Amino acid sequence: MLTTDFTPGTPSWLDVAAPDVEAADAFYTGLFGWRSLSLGPEHRDYRFCQVDGRTVAGISPSRGAAAWLTYFHTPDADTVAKAVEQAGGKVLAAPFDIQGQGRMAVFADPAGASFAVWQPGATRGLGLVTEPGSLGWVELHVPDPGRVRSCYESVFGWRIEDLPMGDATYPVISPAQGGESSAMAGIATLEPGDEPHWLPYFEVTDCDATVERAQELGATVRATPATTEGAGRIAFLADPFGARFAVITSSA
């Protein structure tokens, strides 16, 4: 499961890029009960979103398409950049510093799914995970899961195990330094016509009620709530700007 131990290769940050930060802020605070904190004009009004004073996500201004971006922890962003290129991925934004807060870089895997890394400085990473209103899981959606596995295994040293799920298998990802209960992500086959992407799952106390509230706030339901044995009740949504995410009420 996800933790805030900041083990290399695990999700340590995520943010949503939105063309209207105020509107995105209103949507997500209204949906999850987050409290947001602006870092001011020197950081382009980047927002920290918090639950009980612990940061669970960020909101970033964007001139491009709205999307959630998952960051994986690393002690050395520059080394990861070299590894991504050697593994067949692309560097979309070379490593750069965020004014003492940390160092980051953005990449695309061989299938085209974007992801980032975070090398912590003053900001270590997320302060809360797996609790209501916070990140509970991340999932890679690509046309051919087998094609990207070697890239991520090479870059992060991930362990990827195929677990049976009905008549198919579901690749589950654990960090190289994690134990038996350290699974943090999965890989799903992309729906026809969709674009490769990493999808964040947010834990909620009531999946169905959250979906209803999301619709009231202007979200689009991409897949209605359904129960997945062994995981929980899950729904897939897009915010008012089109950024995709999932909500899950995990099984006990």
Short mmCIF file of C-alpha atoms in Angstrom, two decimals:
data_model
loop_
_atom_site.label_atom_id
_atom_site.label_comp_id
_atom_site.label_asym_id
_atom_site.label_seq_id
_atom_site.Cartn_x
_atom_site.Cartn_y
_atom_site.Cartn_z
CA MET A 1 0.00 0.00 0.00
CA LEU A 2 1.01 3.62 -0.40
CA THR A 3 2.89 5.26 2.46
CA THR A 4 4.57 8.58 3.23
CA ASP A 5 7.91 6.87 3.86
CA PHE A 6 9.19 8.25 0.53
CA THR A 7 10.74 5.03 -0.65
CA PRO A 8 12.50 5.55 -4.02
CA GLY A 9 10.19 4.79 -6.92
CA THR A 10 6.93 5.30 -5.01
CA PRO A 11 4.36 8.04 -5.68
CA SER A 12 5.37 11.02 -3.57
CA TRP A 13 3.43 13.90 -5.14
CA LEU A 14 0.67 14.62 -7.61
CA ASP A 15 -0.94 17.72 -9.04
CA VAL A 16 -3.58 18.69 -11.53
CA ALA A 17 -2.84 21.23 -14.24
CA ALA A 18 -5.87 23.42 -14.88
CA PRO A 19 -6.55 26.42 -17.14
CA ASP A 20 -8.50 28.08 -14.31
CA VAL A 21 -6.92 27.51 -10.90
CA GLU A 22 -9.76 29.14 -8.98
CA ALA A 23 -12.41 26.98 -10.67
CA ALA A 24 -10.34 23.81 -10.21
CA ASP A 25 -9.80 24.75 -6.57
CA ALA A 26 -13.56 25.18 -6.08
CA PHE A 27 -14.28 21.82 -7.71
CA TYR A 28 -11.82 19.73 -5.71
CA THR A 29 -12.35 21.45 -2.37
CA GLY A 30 -16.08 21.02 -2.91
CA LEU A 31 -15.68 17.37 -3.80
CA PHE A 32 -13.12 16.15 -1.28
CA GLY A 33 -13.38 18.78 1.45
CA TRP A 34 -9.82 19.92 0.84
CA ARG A 35 -8.47 23.20 2.16
CA SER A 36 -6.19 24.94 -0.32
CA LEU A 37 -3.19 27.16 0.30
CA SER A 38 -1.75 29.38 -2.45
CA LEU A 39 2.03 29.74 -2.67
CA GLY A 40 1.59 33.21 -4.12
CA PRO A 41 2.47 34.95 -7.39
CA GLU A 42 6.15 34.00 -7.15
CA HIS A 43 4.99 30.39 -7.65
CA ARG A 44 2.30 31.27 -10.21
CA ASP A 45 -0.45 30.75 -7.60
CA TYR A 46 0.35 27.05 -7.23
CA ARG A 47 -1.98 25.56 -4.60
CA PHE A 48 -1.27 23.00 -1.88
CA CYS A 49 -4.44 21.05 -1.06
CA GLN A 50 -4.71 19.68 2.45
CA VAL A 51 -6.74 17.42 4.72
CA ASP A 52 -6.35 18.17 8.43
CA GLY A 53 -3.25 20.23 7.67
CA ARG A 54 -1.53 17.48 5.67
CA THR A 55 -0.92 17.99 1.95
CA VAL A 56 -2.68 15.53 -0.36
CA ALA A 57 -2.27 17.14 -3.82
CA GLY A 58 -1.41 20.29 -5.74
CA ILE A 59 -3.18 22.47 -8.30
CA SER A 60 -1.07 24.09 -10.98
CA PRO A 61 -1.98 26.70 -13.62
CA SER A 62 -1.71 25.44 -17.19
CA ARG A 63 -2.13 26.79 -20.71
CA GLY A 64 -2.42 23.27 -22.11
CA ALA A 65 -4.76 20.36 -21.56
CA ALA A 66 -5.97 19.68 -18.03
CA ALA A 67 -4.45 16.52 -16.56
CA TRP A 68 -3.28 14.91 -13.35
CA LEU A 69 0.46 14.25 -13.10
CA THR A 70 1.95 11.61 -10.79
CA TYR A 71 5.44 12.20 -9.35
CA PHE A 72 7.65 9.34 -8.15
CA HIS A 73 10.21 9.83 -5.41
CA THR A 74 13.88 9.86 -6.36
CA PRO A 75 17.08 10.94 -4.61
CA ASP A 76 18.54 12.02 -7.99
CA ALA A 77 16.33 13.41 -10.77
CA ASP A 78 19.26 13.77 -13.17
CA THR A 79 20.12 10.08 -12.94
CA VAL A 80 16.49 9.18 -13.63
CA ALA A 81 16.48 11.42 -16.72
CA LYS A 82 19.41 9.51 -18.19
CA ALA A 83 17.81 6.18 -17.32
CA VAL A 84 14.51 7.13 -18.98
CA GLU A 85 16.25 7.99 -22.25
CA GLN A 86 18.26 4.77 -22.16
CA ALA A 87 15.04 2.80 -21.58
CA GLY A 88 13.27 4.25 -24.60
CA GLY A 89 11.32 7.06 -22.94
CA LYS A 90 11.48 10.80 -23.56
CA VAL A 91 12.45 13.76 -21.38
CA LEU A 92 9.62 16.28 -21.64
CA ALA A 93 11.09 18.67 -19.06
CA ALA A 94 14.72 18.26 -18.04
CA PRO A 95 15.48 18.30 -14.30
CA PHE A 96 15.09 21.76 -12.75
CA ASP A 97 14.91 23.27 -9.28
CA ILE A 98 11.79 24.69 -7.62
CA GLN A 99 13.28 27.50 -5.51
CA GLY A 100 14.60 25.34 -2.70
CA GLN A 101 11.46 23.19 -2.51
CA GLY A 102 12.95 20.35 -4.55
CA ARG A 103 14.02 19.24 -7.99
CA MET A 104 11.74 17.72 -10.61
CA ALA A 105 11.58 16.44 -14.17
CA VAL A 106 8.80 15.26 -16.48
CA PHE A 107 8.98 12.29 -18.84
CA ALA A 108 6.97 10.17 -21.26
CA ASP A 109 7.29 6.39 -21.24
CA PRO A 110 7.63 4.44 -24.53
CA ALA A 111 3.82 4.35 -24.88
CA GLY A 112 3.53 8.12 -24.39
CA ALA A 113 2.16 8.25 -20.83
CA SER A 114 3.52 11.25 -18.91
CA PHE A 115 4.95 10.99 -15.40
CA ALA A 116 7.32 12.98 -13.23
CA VAL A 117 9.90 12.54 -10.50
CA TRP A 118 10.37 14.57 -7.34
CA GLN A 119 13.74 14.97 -5.63
CA PRO A 120 12.77 16.52 -2.30
CA GLY A 121 14.16 19.67 -0.79
CA ALA A 122 12.12 21.66 1.72
CA THR A 123 8.99 19.94 0.40
CA ARG A 124 9.36 16.21 1.01
CA GLY A 125 6.12 15.12 -0.61
CA LEU A 126 2.57 14.13 0.25
CA GLY A 127 1.65 14.29 3.92
CA LEU A 128 -1.29 11.88 3.77
CA VAL A 129 -2.21 8.86 1.64
CA THR A 130 -4.79 6.01 1.70
CA GLU A 131 -7.17 8.02 3.91
CA PRO A 132 -10.43 9.63 2.70
CA GLY A 133 -9.63 12.58 0.44
CA SER A 134 -6.11 11.42 -0.33
CA LEU A 135 -4.30 9.31 -2.92
CA GLY A 136 -4.94 5.59 -2.56
CA TRP A 137 -3.55 4.05 -5.77
CA VAL A 138 -2.17 4.96 -9.19
CA GLU A 139 -2.71 3.08 -12.42
CA LEU A 140 -0.96 3.18 -15.78
CA HIS A 141 -3.23 2.87 -18.82
CA VAL A 142 -1.37 1.84 -21.99
CA PRO A 143 -2.27 -0.13 -25.15
CA ASP A 144 0.30 -2.85 -24.51
CA PRO A 145 1.27 -3.23 -20.82
CA GLY A 146 4.10 -5.59 -21.70
CA ARG A 147 5.81 -2.96 -23.84
CA VAL A 148 6.41 -0.49 -21.00
CA ARG A 149 7.28 -2.84 -18.18
CA SER A 150 10.97 -3.06 -19.01
CA CYS A 151 11.25 0.73 -19.11
CA TYR A 152 9.90 1.21 -15.60
CA GLU A 153 11.76 -1.80 -14.25
CA SER A 154 14.98 -0.31 -15.61
CA VAL A 155 14.32 3.24 -14.42
CA PHE A 156 12.92 2.56 -10.94
CA GLY A 157 13.78 -1.09 -10.29
CA TRP A 158 10.10 -1.87 -9.79
CA ARG A 159 8.85 -5.38 -9.11
CA ILE A 160 5.85 -6.13 -11.34
CA GLU A 161 3.77 -9.20 -10.53
CA ASP A 162 0.85 -10.49 -12.59
CA LEU A 163 -2.06 -11.19 -10.26
CA PRO A 164 -5.11 -13.17 -11.40
CA MET A 165 -8.27 -11.10 -11.82
CA GLY A 166 -11.17 -13.10 -13.23
CA ASP A 167 -10.20 -14.48 -16.62
CA ALA A 168 -7.28 -12.06 -16.95
CA THR A 169 -4.25 -10.90 -15.00
CA TYR A 170 -3.52 -7.50 -13.49
CA PRO A 171 0.12 -6.36 -13.28
CA VAL A 172 0.74 -4.95 -9.79
CA ILE A 173 3.74 -2.72 -9.07
CA SER A 174 5.84 -2.64 -5.90
CA PRO A 175 9.00 -0.58 -5.26
CA ALA A 176 12.38 -2.25 -5.36
CA GLN A 177 12.95 -1.60 -1.64
CA GLY A 178 9.40 -2.41 -0.50
CA GLY A 179 8.11 -5.39 1.42
CA GLU A 180 5.26 -7.78 0.70
CA SER A 181 2.53 -5.21 1.42
CA SER A 182 4.14 -2.35 -0.54
CA ALA A 183 2.06 -2.64 -3.75
CA MET A 184 1.30 0.91 -4.90
CA ALA A 185 0.17 0.81 -8.53
CA GLY A 186 -1.16 -1.29 -11.36
CA ILE A 187 -1.17 -1.45 -15.15
CA ALA A 188 -4.39 -1.55 -17.16
CA THR A 189 -5.00 -2.02 -20.86
CA LEU A 190 -6.01 1.26 -22.49
CA GLU A 191 -9.54 1.65 -23.79
CA PRO A 192 -9.73 2.00 -27.60
CA GLY A 193 -9.44 5.61 -28.71
CA ASP A 194 -7.99 6.79 -25.40
CA GLU A 195 -4.52 8.24 -24.81
CA PRO A 196 -1.91 6.59 -22.54
CA HIS A 197 -1.93 8.10 -19.06
CA TRP A 198 -1.33 7.59 -15.36
CA LEU A 199 -4.59 7.68 -13.38
CA PRO A 200 -4.77 8.65 -9.68
CA TYR A 201 -7.33 6.97 -7.42
CA PHE A 202 -8.59 9.00 -4.46
CA GLU A 203 -9.93 7.21 -1.41
CA VAL A 204 -13.46 8.25 -0.39
CA THR A 205 -15.88 7.06 2.28
CA ASP A 206 -18.80 6.61 -0.16
CA CYS A 207 -18.04 6.12 -3.85
CA ASP A 208 -21.63 6.55 -5.03
CA ALA A 209 -22.24 9.72 -3.03
CA THR A 210 -18.95 11.16 -4.24
CA VAL A 211 -19.92 10.54 -7.86
CA GLU A 212 -23.25 12.31 -7.32
CA ARG A 213 -21.47 15.27 -5.75
CA ALA A 214 -18.91 15.35 -8.58
CA GLN A 215 -21.70 15.60 -11.14
CA GLU A 216 -23.30 18.46 -9.21
CA LEU A 217 -19.94 20.26 -9.38
CA GLY A 218 -19.61 19.78 -13.14
CA ALA A 219 -17.68 16.51 -13.48
CA THR A 220 -18.21 13.93 -16.23
CA VAL A 221 -18.72 10.29 -15.25
CA ARG A 222 -16.53 8.10 -17.45
CA ALA A 223 -17.55 4.86 -15.70
CA THR A 224 -20.29 4.55 -13.09
CA PRO A 225 -19.57 3.02 -9.66
CA ALA A 226 -18.87 -0.71 -9.76
CA THR A 227 -17.49 -3.15 -7.23
CA THR A 228 -14.22 -4.93 -7.98
CA GLU A 229 -13.68 -8.00 -5.82
CA GLY A 230 -10.72 -7.59 -3.53
CA ALA A 231 -10.36 -3.87 -4.25
CA GLY A 232 -13.57 -1.99 -3.52
CA ARG A 233 -16.15 0.21 -5.18
CA ILE A 234 -14.66 2.31 -7.97
CA ALA A 235 -15.81 5.01 -10.38
CA PHE A 236 -13.97 6.91 -13.11
CA LEU A 237 -14.47 10.65 -13.55
CA ALA A 238 -13.20 13.72 -15.40
CA ASP A 239 -13.21 17.13 -13.76
CA PRO A 240 -14.89 20.14 -15.45
CA PHE A 241 -11.72 20.73 -17.51
CA GLY A 242 -11.31 17.09 -18.57
CA ALA A 243 -8.61 15.91 -16.12
CA ARG A 244 -9.23 12.22 -15.41
CA PHE A 245 -9.20 10.58 -11.99
CA ALA A 246 -10.85 7.74 -10.12
CA VAL A 247 -12.48 7.46 -6.71
CA ILE A 248 -12.47 4.30 -4.63
CA THR A 249 -14.08 3.10 -1.43
CA SER A 250 -11.64 0.34 -0.62
CA SER A 251 -12.72 -3.04 0.69
CA ALA A 252 -12.21 -3.50 4.40
#
